[in-house]
Amino acid sequence: MLAEYWPILLFIGVAAGLGVVLLVIGLLAGPRRPESEKLSPYECGFEAFEDARMRFDVRYYLLAILFIIFDLEIAFLFPWAVVFTKIGLVALIEMALFLLLLVIGFAYVWKKGALEWE
């Protein structure tokens, strides 16, 4: 029975070995020119100027949650589109309602000004 797992173990071993070899080659052959700019902390397009425990604006988190919601919407749409011809008109109506609810939510967030970035 273990003989059936031999190709999988071989694949994992080769992949791990190749990963280690490529990392070692990158460390040995790569240029090392540390400068103050390269060693400075960098976050979100501007230099860090306060403590790491500073408060962030709530709109940042709201925008991240909105991205996740609409990303999940696409995750639901792809499998539905693949089997659309098999599931019929009822599924089309259900997906239309799902998209309508998302559009209503998006319009609400837009109207509240949550997408405005100052």
PDB file of C-alpha atoms in Angstrom:
ATOM      1  CA  MET A   1       0.000   0.000   0.000  1.00  0.00           C
ATOM      2  CA  LEU A   2       2.868   2.393   0.704  1.00  0.00           C
ATOM      3  CA  ALA A   3       4.147   1.800  -2.816  1.00  0.00           C
ATOM      4  CA  GLU A   4       1.125   3.721  -4.109  1.00  0.00           C
ATOM      5  CA  TYR A   5       2.290   6.830  -2.233  1.00  0.00           C
ATOM      6  CA  TRP A   6       5.830   6.674  -3.606  1.00  0.00           C
ATOM      7  CA  PRO A   7       5.175   9.077  -6.562  1.00  0.00           C
ATOM      8  CA  ILE A   8       3.594  11.621  -4.226  1.00  0.00           C
ATOM      9  CA  LEU A   9       6.462  11.433  -1.747  1.00  0.00           C
ATOM     10  CA  LEU A  10       8.958  11.675  -4.596  1.00  0.00           C
ATOM     11  CA  PHE A  11       7.169  14.762  -5.958  1.00  0.00           C
ATOM     12  CA  ILE A  12       7.160  16.435  -2.517  1.00  0.00           C
ATOM     13  CA  GLY A  13      10.840  15.612  -2.024  1.00  0.00           C
ATOM     14  CA  VAL A  14      11.864  16.960  -5.426  1.00  0.00           C
ATOM     15  CA  ALA A  15       9.799  20.123  -4.927  1.00  0.00           C
ATOM     16  CA  ALA A  16      11.271  20.752  -1.472  1.00  0.00           C
ATOM     17  CA  GLY A  17      14.788  20.048  -2.719  1.00  0.00           C
ATOM     18  CA  LEU A  18      14.376  22.356  -5.700  1.00  0.00           C
ATOM     19  CA  GLY A  19      13.022  25.102  -3.446  1.00  0.00           C
ATOM     20  CA  VAL A  20      15.990  24.834  -1.088  1.00  0.00           C
ATOM     21  CA  VAL A  21      18.488  24.749  -3.976  1.00  0.00           C
ATOM     22  CA  LEU A  22      16.959  27.858  -5.580  1.00  0.00           C
ATOM     23  CA  LEU A  23      17.000  29.753  -2.277  1.00  0.00           C
ATOM     24  CA  VAL A  24      20.649  28.863  -1.684  1.00  0.00           C
ATOM     25  CA  ILE A  25      21.612  29.913  -5.217  1.00  0.00           C
ATOM     26  CA  GLY A  26      19.790  33.222  -4.713  1.00  0.00           C
ATOM     27  CA  LEU A  27      21.612  33.838  -1.433  1.00  0.00           C
ATOM     28  CA  LEU A  28      25.020  32.987  -2.903  1.00  0.00           C
ATOM     29  CA  ALA A  29      24.706  34.669  -6.297  1.00  0.00           C
ATOM     30  CA  GLY A  30      22.498  37.648  -5.422  1.00  0.00           C
ATOM     31  CA  PRO A  31      23.934  41.126  -4.937  1.00  0.00           C
ATOM     32  CA  ARG A  32      24.279  42.450  -1.398  1.00  0.00           C
ATOM     33  CA  ARG A  33      24.267  46.227  -1.290  1.00  0.00           C
ATOM     34  CA  PRO A  34      22.469  47.284   1.913  1.00  0.00           C
ATOM     35  CA  GLU A  35      21.609  50.977   1.971  1.00  0.00           C
ATOM     36  CA  SER A  36      19.681  53.071   4.448  1.00  0.00           C
ATOM     37  CA  GLU A  37      16.662  53.201   2.122  1.00  0.00           C
ATOM     38  CA  LYS A  38      16.584  49.430   1.687  1.00  0.00           C
ATOM     39  CA  LEU A  39      16.882  48.806   5.417  1.00  0.00           C
ATOM     40  CA  SER A  40      14.252  51.357   6.460  1.00  0.00           C
ATOM     41  CA  PRO A  41      10.725  50.189   7.371  1.00  0.00           C
ATOM     42  CA  TYR A  42       8.184  50.695   4.611  1.00  0.00           C
ATOM     43  CA  GLU A  43       4.424  50.502   4.938  1.00  0.00           C
ATOM     44  CA  CYS A  44       1.605  51.472   2.587  1.00  0.00           C
ATOM     45  CA  GLY A  45       3.607  53.856   0.419  1.00  0.00           C
ATOM     46  CA  PHE A  46       4.895  56.126   3.168  1.00  0.00           C
ATOM     47  CA  GLU A  47       7.571  55.904   5.817  1.00  0.00           C
ATOM     48  CA  ALA A  48       6.606  54.802   9.290  1.00  0.00           C
ATOM     49  CA  PHE A  49       6.468  57.856  11.545  1.00  0.00           C
ATOM     50  CA  GLU A  50       4.609  56.676  14.621  1.00  0.00           C
ATOM     51  CA  ASP A  51       4.373  53.736  16.955  1.00  0.00           C
ATOM     52  CA  ALA A  52       3.373  50.380  15.497  1.00  0.00           C
ATOM     53  CA  ARG A  53       0.314  50.340  17.768  1.00  0.00           C
ATOM     54  CA  MET A  54      -1.194  53.535  16.352  1.00  0.00           C
ATOM     55  CA  ARG A  55      -4.872  53.555  15.429  1.00  0.00           C
ATOM     56  CA  PHE A  56      -5.986  53.241  11.831  1.00  0.00           C
ATOM     57  CA  ASP A  57      -8.998  54.862  10.278  1.00  0.00           C
ATOM     58  CA  VAL A  58     -12.078  52.642  10.251  1.00  0.00           C
ATOM     59  CA  ARG A  59     -12.537  53.312   6.528  1.00  0.00           C
ATOM     60  CA  TYR A  60      -9.406  51.263   5.800  1.00  0.00           C
ATOM     61  CA  TYR A  61     -11.006  48.193   7.381  1.00  0.00           C
ATOM     62  CA  LEU A  62     -14.345  48.920   5.728  1.00  0.00           C
ATOM     63  CA  LEU A  63     -12.699  49.057   2.331  1.00  0.00           C
ATOM     64  CA  ALA A  64     -10.901  45.767   3.032  1.00  0.00           C
ATOM     65  CA  ILE A  65     -14.179  44.109   4.042  1.00  0.00           C
ATOM     66  CA  LEU A  66     -15.871  45.419   0.900  1.00  0.00           C
ATOM     67  CA  PHE A  67     -13.074  43.960  -1.202  1.00  0.00           C
ATOM     68  CA  ILE A  68     -13.530  40.568   0.470  1.00  0.00           C
ATOM     69  CA  ILE A  69     -17.303  40.678  -0.071  1.00  0.00           C
ATOM     70  CA  PHE A  70     -17.015  41.411  -3.780  1.00  0.00           C
ATOM     71  CA  ASP A  71     -14.204  38.906  -4.148  1.00  0.00           C
ATOM     72  CA  LEU A  72     -16.491  36.247  -2.664  1.00  0.00           C
ATOM     73  CA  GLU A  73     -19.212  37.326  -5.058  1.00  0.00           C
ATOM     74  CA  ILE A  74     -16.950  36.400  -7.950  1.00  0.00           C
ATOM     75  CA  ALA A  75     -16.138  33.113  -6.218  1.00  0.00           C
ATOM     76  CA  PHE A  76     -19.870  32.318  -6.244  1.00  0.00           C
ATOM     77  CA  LEU A  77     -20.377  33.462  -9.826  1.00  0.00           C
ATOM     78  CA  PHE A  78     -17.775  31.234 -11.496  1.00  0.00           C
ATOM     79  CA  PRO A  79     -19.176  27.835 -10.445  1.00  0.00           C
ATOM     80  CA  TRP A  80     -22.697  29.078 -11.152  1.00  0.00           C
ATOM     81  CA  ALA A  81     -21.701  30.173 -14.658  1.00  0.00           C
ATOM     82  CA  VAL A  82     -20.087  26.809 -15.372  1.00  0.00           C
ATOM     83  CA  VAL A  83     -23.279  24.855 -14.651  1.00  0.00           C
ATOM     84  CA  PHE A  84     -25.744  27.529 -15.769  1.00  0.00           C
ATOM     85  CA  THR A  85     -27.185  25.490 -18.652  1.00  0.00           C
ATOM     86  CA  LYS A  86     -27.928  22.572 -16.330  1.00  0.00           C
ATOM     87  CA  ILE A  87     -29.605  24.447 -13.468  1.00  0.00           C
ATOM     88  CA  GLY A  88     -32.197  26.427 -15.389  1.00  0.00           C
ATOM     89  CA  LEU A  89     -34.314  29.508 -14.910  1.00  0.00           C
ATOM     90  CA  VAL A  90     -34.798  29.210 -11.143  1.00  0.00           C
ATOM     91  CA  ALA A  91     -31.051  29.505 -10.599  1.00  0.00           C
ATOM     92  CA  LEU A  92     -30.941  32.537 -12.898  1.00  0.00           C
ATOM     93  CA  ILE A  93     -33.582  34.270 -10.782  1.00  0.00           C
ATOM     94  CA  GLU A  94     -31.767  33.348  -7.566  1.00  0.00           C
ATOM     95  CA  MET A  95     -28.472  34.712  -8.885  1.00  0.00           C
ATOM     96  CA  ALA A  96     -30.221  37.889 -10.046  1.00  0.00           C
ATOM     97  CA  LEU A  97     -31.584  38.371  -6.506  1.00  0.00           C
ATOM     98  CA  PHE A  98     -28.127  37.706  -5.049  1.00  0.00           C
ATOM     99  CA  LEU A  99     -26.554  40.294  -7.350  1.00  0.00           C
ATOM    100  CA  LEU A 100     -29.376  42.752  -6.655  1.00  0.00           C
ATOM    101  CA  LEU A 101     -28.717  42.514  -2.915  1.00  0.00           C
ATOM    102  CA  LEU A 102     -25.019  43.107  -3.491  1.00  0.00           C
ATOM    103  CA  VAL A 103     -25.715  46.117  -5.703  1.00  0.00           C
ATOM    104  CA  ILE A 104     -28.073  47.544  -3.074  1.00  0.00           C
ATOM    105  CA  GLY A 105     -25.384  47.075  -0.433  1.00  0.00           C
ATOM    106  CA  PHE A 106     -22.785  48.678  -2.672  1.00  0.00           C
ATOM    107  CA  ALA A 107     -25.083  51.662  -3.360  1.00  0.00           C
ATOM    108  CA  TYR A 108     -25.695  52.060   0.382  1.00  0.00           C
ATOM    109  CA  VAL A 109     -21.979  52.065   1.144  1.00  0.00           C
ATOM    110  CA  TRP A 110     -21.331  54.481  -1.707  1.00  0.00           C
ATOM    111  CA  LYS A 111     -24.077  56.838  -0.524  1.00  0.00           C
ATOM    112  CA  LYS A 112     -22.727  56.790   3.044  1.00  0.00           C
ATOM    113  CA  GLY A 113     -19.345  57.924   1.677  1.00  0.00           C
ATOM    114  CA  ALA A 114     -17.409  54.891   2.812  1.00  0.00           C
ATOM    115  CA  LEU A 115     -15.555  54.755  -0.507  1.00  0.00           C
ATOM    116  CA  GLU A 116     -14.295  58.332  -0.235  1.00  0.00           C
ATOM    117  CA  TRP A 117     -10.633  58.520   0.693  1.00  0.00           C
ATOM    118  CA  GLU A 118      -9.267  61.844   1.903  1.00  0.00           C
TER     119      GLU A 118
END
